[in-house]
Amino acid sequence: MATKPLTAILPQNKQTQNPTTIEQEKRIEEVLSYTILLSDRVDEAVKQAKSFKFECLEVSKKVGNLCQMLRAAMRLSTSTTAGISFYDCPLRRIAAEVSKNLEKSLALLKKCKRRSVLYLHHQQIKNEVRDISLMILKR
């Protein structure tokens, strides 16, 4: 029994696709909605942060402004009556950079939770400072 080669089964256009063309096929609304979702997740992580609250609040302010701009870009890209058309390629590139930076921010903010390694390390240092200060005061 002869089997057909895999190239005979798949349509010709599916054989030549690589990951970059698949990424380009995503609609701009999908790309922007992913970055908006990430910014919302960063905002939730800021609310859960227990250490470095001031720095986390600064990140939250900047991400809030960024989220407002992303939502405005989403509205402009989906409206047909605006008369303004976005250049697709630069907007995709910027959205990819924004999502990459938001993912990094989210990873850092998750380390600021109460039970994270960073928090435990911070607590250990705080306890050591307290112990040393007690030793100095007893003399």
Short mmCIF file of C-alpha atoms in Angstrom, two decimals, residues 28-106:
data_model
loop_
_atom_site.label_atom_id
_atom_site.label_comp_id
_atom_site.label_asym_id
_atom_site.label_seq_id
_atom_site.Cartn_x
_atom_site.Cartn_y
_atom_site.Cartn_z
CA ILE A 28 -4.25 44.59 13.84
CA GLU A 29 -7.15 44.40 16.29
CA GLU A 30 -5.87 41.05 17.59
CA VAL A 31 -2.37 42.43 18.08
CA LEU A 32 -3.62 45.51 19.90
CA SER A 33 -6.08 43.54 22.02
CA TYR A 34 -3.25 41.30 23.23
CA THR A 35 -1.21 44.31 24.34
CA ILE A 36 -4.26 45.80 26.07
CA LEU A 37 -4.81 42.51 27.87
CA LEU A 38 -1.18 42.50 28.98
CA SER A 39 -1.47 46.04 30.29
CA ASP A 40 -4.53 45.03 32.32
CA ARG A 41 -2.59 42.08 33.74
CA VAL A 42 0.27 44.41 34.69
CA ASP A 43 -2.22 46.66 36.48
CA GLU A 44 -3.56 43.67 38.44
CA ALA A 45 -0.01 42.63 39.36
CA VAL A 46 0.67 46.13 40.70
CA LYS A 47 -2.36 45.83 42.97
CA GLN A 48 -1.02 42.52 44.32
CA ALA A 49 2.52 43.79 44.93
CA LYS A 50 3.62 43.85 48.55
CA SER A 51 7.14 45.20 48.22
CA PHE A 52 8.58 48.10 46.20
CA LYS A 53 5.17 49.76 46.19
CA PHE A 54 6.43 53.17 45.06
CA GLU A 55 8.23 51.73 42.04
CA CYS A 56 5.24 49.55 41.23
CA LEU A 57 2.93 52.56 41.35
CA GLU A 58 5.21 54.42 38.94
CA VAL A 59 5.03 51.46 36.56
CA SER A 60 1.26 51.43 36.98
CA LYS A 61 0.96 55.10 36.00
CA LYS A 62 3.03 54.62 32.86
CA VAL A 63 1.19 51.44 31.89
CA GLY A 64 -2.14 53.22 32.48
CA ASN A 65 -1.16 55.96 30.02
CA LEU A 66 0.05 53.34 27.57
CA CYS A 67 -3.23 51.43 27.90
CA GLN A 68 -5.24 54.57 27.13
CA MET A 69 -3.16 55.14 23.99
CA LEU A 70 -3.56 51.51 22.95
CA ARG A 71 -7.32 51.73 23.36
CA ALA A 72 -7.37 54.92 21.28
CA ALA A 73 -5.32 53.21 18.57
CA MET A 74 -7.75 50.29 18.67
CA ARG A 75 -10.72 52.61 18.24
CA LEU A 76 -9.06 54.44 15.35
CA SER A 77 -8.05 51.23 13.62
CA THR A 78 -11.53 49.73 13.82
CA SER A 79 -13.55 52.82 12.93
CA THR A 80 -14.31 53.22 9.26
CA THR A 81 -15.63 56.77 9.45
CA ALA A 82 -12.53 58.31 10.99
CA GLY A 83 -10.84 58.83 7.66
CA ILE A 84 -7.50 58.11 9.31
CA SER A 85 -5.67 55.00 8.24
CA PHE A 86 -2.79 53.54 10.18
CA TYR A 87 0.31 52.24 8.57
CA ASP A 88 0.02 48.59 9.40
CA CYS A 89 3.68 47.61 9.52
CA PRO A 90 4.95 50.27 11.96
CA LEU A 91 1.95 49.78 14.22
CA ARG A 92 2.56 46.03 14.34
CA ARG A 93 6.24 46.56 15.13
CA ILE A 94 5.45 49.04 17.90
CA ALA A 95 2.76 46.74 19.33
CA ALA A 96 5.24 43.84 19.34
CA GLU A 97 7.80 45.93 21.24
CA VAL A 98 5.16 47.13 23.68
CA SER A 99 3.94 43.59 24.36
CA LYS A 100 7.52 42.39 24.88
CA ASN A 101 8.17 45.15 27.41
CA LEU A 102 4.84 44.55 29.14
CA GLU A 103 5.71 40.86 29.49
CA LYS A 104 9.01 41.82 31.11
CA SER A 105 7.21 44.23 33.44
CA LEU A 106 4.71 41.57 34.37
#
